[in-house]
Amino acid sequence: MNPKKDRPGPRDCKTELIAIKDTMELLSGKWKIQIVGALMLTGRIRFMDLLRETPGIAAKMLSKELQELEQNGLVARSVMHTKPITVEYELTEHGQTLKRLIEEIRNWGMEHRKFIKASIINDFS
Amino acid sequence: MNPKKDRPGPRDCKTELIAIKDTMELLSGKWKIQIVGALMLTGRIRFMDLLRETPGIAAKMLSKELQELEQNGLVARSVMHTKPITVEYELTEHGQTLKRLIEEIRNWGMEHRKFIKASIINDFS
């Protein structure tokens, strides 16, 4: 029996660190989570409506962010041959898997804020 | 009855976005998750040993990162009055709550990598 067998080796650790880095890079920045969150709430939506659902973002930035999300297989873009052309966006099935993760990130942040507030109160009492 | 009552209002959304931003800021950067991960594996540990457990980090950077984690109540620092003085670090109870979140971030990243690999294979076949 080799007790070391059950512990992650250097290679496993590297794979895990890369996985963490990938996720953090994909979700960091000011807009990605907001856009994904908006798409979760609205479902399939036209570009101009998504622009309204993401307050403060510029059209150019939204376009750039959507392109990155599309390249990562998280968002699907459909071009409708109407006049004028309509472009719609929605989360892919893979994009939907972000829901639980974003909820965990939000929940932890809310607990953390409570913790910090309680610590400040304790420090001053 | 007000059906709007069950939907998050602008204020709730803002609180949730801030919570997400807090978490992402706290965990982003090259080292924070690696340091927290090392502390999870090792438990209470001396500075020099933690330096070895976080490959590639400079002592000055480790010191800075630990200070930030301490300010956020995630890491506790103990000074032992030995000769020479020994300083030890460990996760606080609050710091331990990051475990599940980091696991979720890692798991999502690993699934995402699988998904991207499968997409590339499909594109070329």
Short mmCIF file of C-alpha atoms in Angstrom, two decimals:
data_model
loop_
_atom_site.label_atom_id
_atom_site.label_comp_id
_atom_site.label_asym_id
_atom_site.label_seq_id
_atom_site.Cartn_x
_atom_site.Cartn_y
_atom_site.Cartn_z
CA MET A 1 0.00 0.00 0.00
CA ASN A 2 1.19 3.44 -0.85
CA PRO A 3 -0.45 6.15 1.27
CA LYS A 4 0.99 8.80 -1.05
CA LYS A 5 -1.15 7.44 -3.88
CA ASP A 6 -4.28 9.22 -2.64
CA ARG A 7 -2.64 12.61 -2.31
CA PRO A 8 -2.53 14.86 -5.35
CA GLY A 9 0.88 14.74 -7.07
CA PRO A 10 2.66 17.75 -8.60
CA ARG A 11 1.01 17.10 -11.98
CA ASP A 12 -2.52 16.99 -10.49
CA CYS A 13 -1.83 20.20 -8.60
CA LYS A 14 -0.70 21.91 -11.79
CA THR A 15 -3.86 20.81 -13.63
CA GLU A 16 -5.97 22.08 -10.75
CA LEU A 17 -4.18 25.41 -10.60
CA ILE A 18 -4.61 25.87 -14.35
CA ALA A 19 -8.33 25.07 -14.02
CA ILE A 20 -8.65 27.72 -11.28
CA LYS A 21 -6.70 30.24 -13.38
CA ASP A 22 -8.87 29.55 -16.43
CA THR A 23 -12.09 30.17 -14.50
CA MET A 24 -10.82 33.30 -12.78
CA GLU A 25 -9.55 34.79 -16.05
CA LEU A 26 -12.80 34.01 -17.80
CA LEU A 27 -14.94 35.61 -15.12
CA SER A 28 -12.76 38.50 -14.00
CA GLY A 29 -13.14 42.04 -15.30
CA LYS A 30 -16.04 44.35 -14.79
CA TRP A 31 -18.60 42.92 -17.21
CA LYS A 32 -18.47 39.17 -17.87
CA ILE A 33 -20.47 38.06 -14.82
CA GLN A 34 -22.96 40.92 -15.30
CA ILE A 35 -23.58 39.93 -18.92
CA VAL A 36 -23.91 36.23 -18.08
CA GLY A 37 -26.24 37.17 -15.20
CA ALA A 38 -28.39 39.32 -17.51
CA LEU A 39 -28.60 36.48 -20.06
CA MET A 40 -29.63 34.09 -17.28
CA LEU A 41 -32.52 36.37 -16.35
CA THR A 42 -33.68 37.29 -19.84
CA GLY A 43 -32.98 34.21 -21.98
CA ARG A 44 -32.51 34.85 -25.71
CA ILE A 45 -32.27 38.59 -26.27
CA ARG A 46 -31.43 41.17 -28.94
CA PHE A 47 -28.18 43.09 -28.70
CA MET A 48 -29.87 46.44 -28.03
CA ASP A 49 -32.02 44.97 -25.25
CA LEU A 50 -28.99 43.31 -23.66
CA LEU A 51 -27.27 46.69 -23.77
CA ARG A 52 -30.13 48.09 -21.66
CA GLU A 53 -30.01 45.11 -19.29
CA THR A 54 -26.30 45.74 -18.56
CA PRO A 55 -26.34 49.28 -17.16
CA GLY A 56 -23.24 51.36 -17.78
CA ILE A 57 -21.66 49.23 -20.50
CA ALA A 58 -20.73 50.78 -23.87
CA ALA A 59 -21.97 49.06 -27.04
CA LYS A 60 -18.42 48.45 -28.23
CA MET A 61 -17.44 46.82 -24.93
CA LEU A 62 -20.58 44.65 -24.87
CA SER A 63 -19.77 43.50 -28.39
CA LYS A 64 -16.18 42.63 -27.41
CA GLU A 65 -17.24 40.79 -24.26
CA LEU A 66 -19.93 38.81 -26.11
CA GLN A 67 -17.34 37.78 -28.68
CA GLU A 68 -15.06 36.43 -25.93
CA LEU A 69 -17.95 34.59 -24.30
CA GLU A 70 -18.87 33.14 -27.71
CA GLN A 71 -15.28 32.00 -28.31
CA ASN A 72 -15.47 30.16 -25.00
CA GLY A 73 -18.65 28.40 -26.01
CA LEU A 74 -20.69 30.13 -23.30
CA VAL A 75 -22.85 32.35 -25.51
CA ALA A 76 -24.51 31.63 -28.86
CA ARG A 77 -25.10 34.35 -31.44
CA SER A 78 -27.92 34.04 -33.97
CA VAL A 79 -28.32 36.28 -36.99
CA MET A 80 -31.94 36.61 -38.17
CA HIS A 81 -32.31 37.66 -41.78
CA THR A 82 -34.94 40.26 -41.07
CA LYS A 83 -34.79 43.83 -42.40
CA PRO A 84 -32.88 45.33 -40.72
CA ILE A 85 -30.86 42.26 -39.61
CA THR A 86 -31.53 41.21 -36.00
CA VAL A 87 -28.78 39.66 -33.89
CA GLU A 88 -29.76 37.69 -30.80
CA TYR A 89 -27.68 36.25 -28.00
CA GLU A 90 -28.34 33.51 -25.48
CA LEU A 91 -26.41 31.31 -23.09
CA THR A 92 -25.44 27.90 -24.47
CA GLU A 93 -26.06 24.77 -22.41
CA HIS A 94 -22.43 25.02 -21.34
CA GLY A 95 -22.95 28.70 -20.42
CA GLN A 96 -25.85 27.66 -18.16
CA THR A 97 -23.40 25.63 -16.04
CA LEU A 98 -21.97 28.93 -14.79
CA LYS A 99 -25.16 29.58 -12.84
CA ARG A 100 -24.24 27.53 -9.78
CA LEU A 101 -20.69 28.88 -9.72
CA ILE A 102 -21.82 32.50 -9.89
CA GLU A 103 -24.32 31.81 -7.11
CA GLU A 104 -21.53 30.37 -4.95
CA ILE A 105 -19.33 33.40 -5.66
CA ARG A 106 -22.21 35.73 -4.73
CA ASN A 107 -23.12 33.79 -1.58
CA TRP A 108 -19.56 33.73 -0.33
CA GLY A 109 -19.22 37.48 -0.98
CA MET A 110 -22.40 38.18 0.98
CA GLU A 111 -21.23 36.06 3.93
CA HIS A 112 -17.82 37.73 3.78
CA ARG A 113 -19.41 41.18 3.95
CA LYS A 114 -21.44 40.12 7.01
CA PHE A 115 -18.26 38.76 8.60
CA ILE A 116 -16.31 41.97 7.96
CA LYS A 117 -19.16 44.12 9.30
CA ALA A 118 -19.38 42.01 12.46
CA SER A 119 -15.58 42.27 12.93
CA ILE A 120 -15.70 46.07 12.66
CA ILE A 121 -18.49 46.25 15.23
CA ASN A 122 -16.50 43.97 17.58
CA ASP A 123 -13.39 46.12 17.17
CA PHE A 124 -15.24 49.24 18.25
CA SER A 125 -17.21 47.77 21.15
CA MET B 1 -50.63 40.62 -4.54
CA ASN B 2 -47.63 42.09 -6.14
CA PRO B 3 -45.86 39.63 -8.45
CA LYS B 4 -42.89 41.97 -8.67
CA LYS B 5 -42.25 41.41 -4.98
CA ASP B 6 -40.52 38.06 -5.57
CA ARG B 7 -38.16 39.36 -8.24
CA PRO B 8 -34.91 40.98 -7.15
CA GLY B 9 -35.22 44.76 -7.20
CA PRO B 10 -32.45 47.14 -8.29
CA ARG B 11 -31.15 47.35 -4.73
CA ASP B 12 -30.91 43.56 -4.32
CA CYS B 13 -29.15 43.30 -7.67
CA LYS B 14 -26.65 45.94 -6.61
CA THR B 15 -25.93 44.12 -3.33
CA GLU B 16 -25.45 40.88 -5.26
CA LEU B 17 -23.14 42.49 -7.81
CA ILE B 18 -21.04 44.02 -5.04
CA ALA B 19 -20.82 40.63 -3.33
CA ILE B 20 -19.59 39.07 -6.58
CA LYS B 21 -17.10 41.90 -7.11
CA ASP B 22 -15.79 41.54 -3.54
CA THR B 23 -15.14 37.82 -3.97
CA MET B 24 -13.54 38.18 -7.38
CA GLU B 25 -11.24 40.98 -6.19
CA LEU B 26 -10.27 39.04 -3.13
CA LEU B 27 -9.39 35.89 -5.06
CA SER B 28 -8.00 37.32 -8.28
CA GLY B 29 -4.32 37.80 -8.94
CA LYS B 30 -1.68 35.14 -9.28
CA TRP B 31 -1.16 34.10 -5.66
CA LYS B 32 -4.15 34.37 -3.31
CA ILE B 33 -5.82 31.08 -4.20
CA GLN B 34 -2.45 29.30 -4.27
CA ILE B 35 -1.60 30.54 -0.78
CA VAL B 36 -5.04 29.68 0.61
CA GLY B 37 -4.77 26.26 -1.07
CA ALA B 38 -1.34 25.66 0.48
CA LEU B 39 -2.64 26.65 3.93
CA MET B 40 -5.58 24.26 3.49
CA LEU B 41 -3.19 21.38 2.83
CA THR B 42 -0.58 22.20 5.47
CA GLY B 43 -2.53 23.75 8.34
CA ARG B 44 -0.56 26.05 10.65
CA ILE B 45 2.83 26.68 9.08
CA ARG B 46 5.93 28.86 9.41
CA PHE B 47 6.57 31.63 6.92
CA MET B 48 9.65 29.96 5.41
CA ASP B 49 7.83 26.66 4.96
CA LEU B 50 4.86 28.40 3.33
CA LEU B 51 7.32 30.07 0.97
CA ARG B 52 8.46 26.59 -0.11
CA GLU B 53 4.86 25.39 -0.44
CA THR B 54 4.02 28.24 -2.85
CA PRO B 55 6.48 27.64 -5.71
CA GLY B 56 7.66 30.71 -7.58
CA ILE B 57 6.52 33.37 -5.11
CA ALA B 58 9.01 35.91 -3.75
CA ALA B 59 9.22 36.37 0.04
CA LYS B 60 8.18 40.02 -0.24
CA MET B 61 5.12 39.16 -2.30
CA LEU B 62 4.12 36.33 0.07
CA SER B 63 4.38 38.74 2.96
CA LYS B 64 2.18 41.31 1.17
CA GLU B 65 -0.41 38.74 0.16
CA LEU B 66 -0.58 37.27 3.66
CA GLN B 67 -1.12 40.76 5.06
CA GLU B 68 -4.10 41.28 2.74
CA LEU B 69 -5.55 37.89 3.64
CA GLU B 70 -5.08 38.75 7.32
CA GLN B 71 -6.85 42.11 6.87
CA ASN B 72 -9.77 40.21 5.37
CA GLY B 73 -9.95 37.89 8.37
CA LEU B 74 -9.01 34.85 6.30
CA VAL B 75 -5.56 34.18 7.73
CA ALA B 76 -4.29 34.42 11.33
CA ARG B 77 -0.69 35.30 12.14
CA SER B 78 0.91 34.15 15.37
CA VAL B 79 4.22 35.39 16.67
CA MET B 80 6.05 32.89 18.90
CA HIS B 81 8.59 34.42 21.26
CA THR B 82 11.29 31.90 20.50
CA LYS B 83 14.85 32.86 19.63
CA PRO B 84 14.87 33.74 16.80
CA ILE B 85 11.22 34.78 16.67
CA THR B 86 8.98 32.35 14.75
CA VAL B 87 5.97 33.59 12.82
CA GLU B 88 3.25 31.10 11.90
CA TYR B 89 0.24 31.41 9.64
CA GLU B 90 -3.00 29.48 9.41
CA LEU B 91 -6.46 29.85 7.93
CA THR B 92 -9.07 31.24 10.29
CA GLU B 93 -12.46 29.56 10.59
CA HIS B 94 -13.74 32.16 8.12
CA GLY B 95 -10.82 31.39 5.77
CA GLN B 96 -11.82 27.70 5.82
CA THR B 97 -15.16 28.66 4.23
CA LEU B 98 -13.27 29.39 1.01
CA LYS B 99 -12.62 25.69 0.57
CA ARG B 100 -15.93 24.86 -1.11
CA LEU B 101 -15.80 27.93 -3.32
CA ILE B 102 -12.28 27.19 -4.54
CA GLU B 103 -13.33 23.60 -5.24
CA GLU B 104 -16.29 24.86 -7.31
CA ILE B 105 -14.00 27.24 -9.24
CA ARG B 106 -11.56 24.39 -9.90
CA ASN B 107 -14.28 21.93 -10.92
CA TRP B 108 -15.88 24.37 -13.31
CA GLY B 109 -12.48 25.13 -14.88
CA MET B 110 -11.78 21.42 -15.37
CA GLU B 111 -15.17 20.84 -17.01
CA HIS B 112 -14.64 23.93 -19.17
CA ARG B 113 -11.28 22.63 -20.39
CA LYS B 114 -12.90 19.28 -21.28
CA PHE B 115 -15.64 21.14 -23.14
CA ILE B 116 -13.17 23.28 -25.11
CA LYS B 117 -11.05 20.22 -26.00
CA ALA B 118 -14.14 18.37 -27.23
CA SER B 119 -15.19 21.40 -29.30
CA ILE B 120 -11.77 21.58 -30.97
CA ILE B 121 -11.90 17.86 -31.81
CA ASN B 122 -15.40 18.30 -33.29
CA ASP B 123 -14.27 21.26 -35.37
CA PHE B 124 -11.48 19.23 -36.98
CA SER B 125 -13.38 15.99 -37.61
#
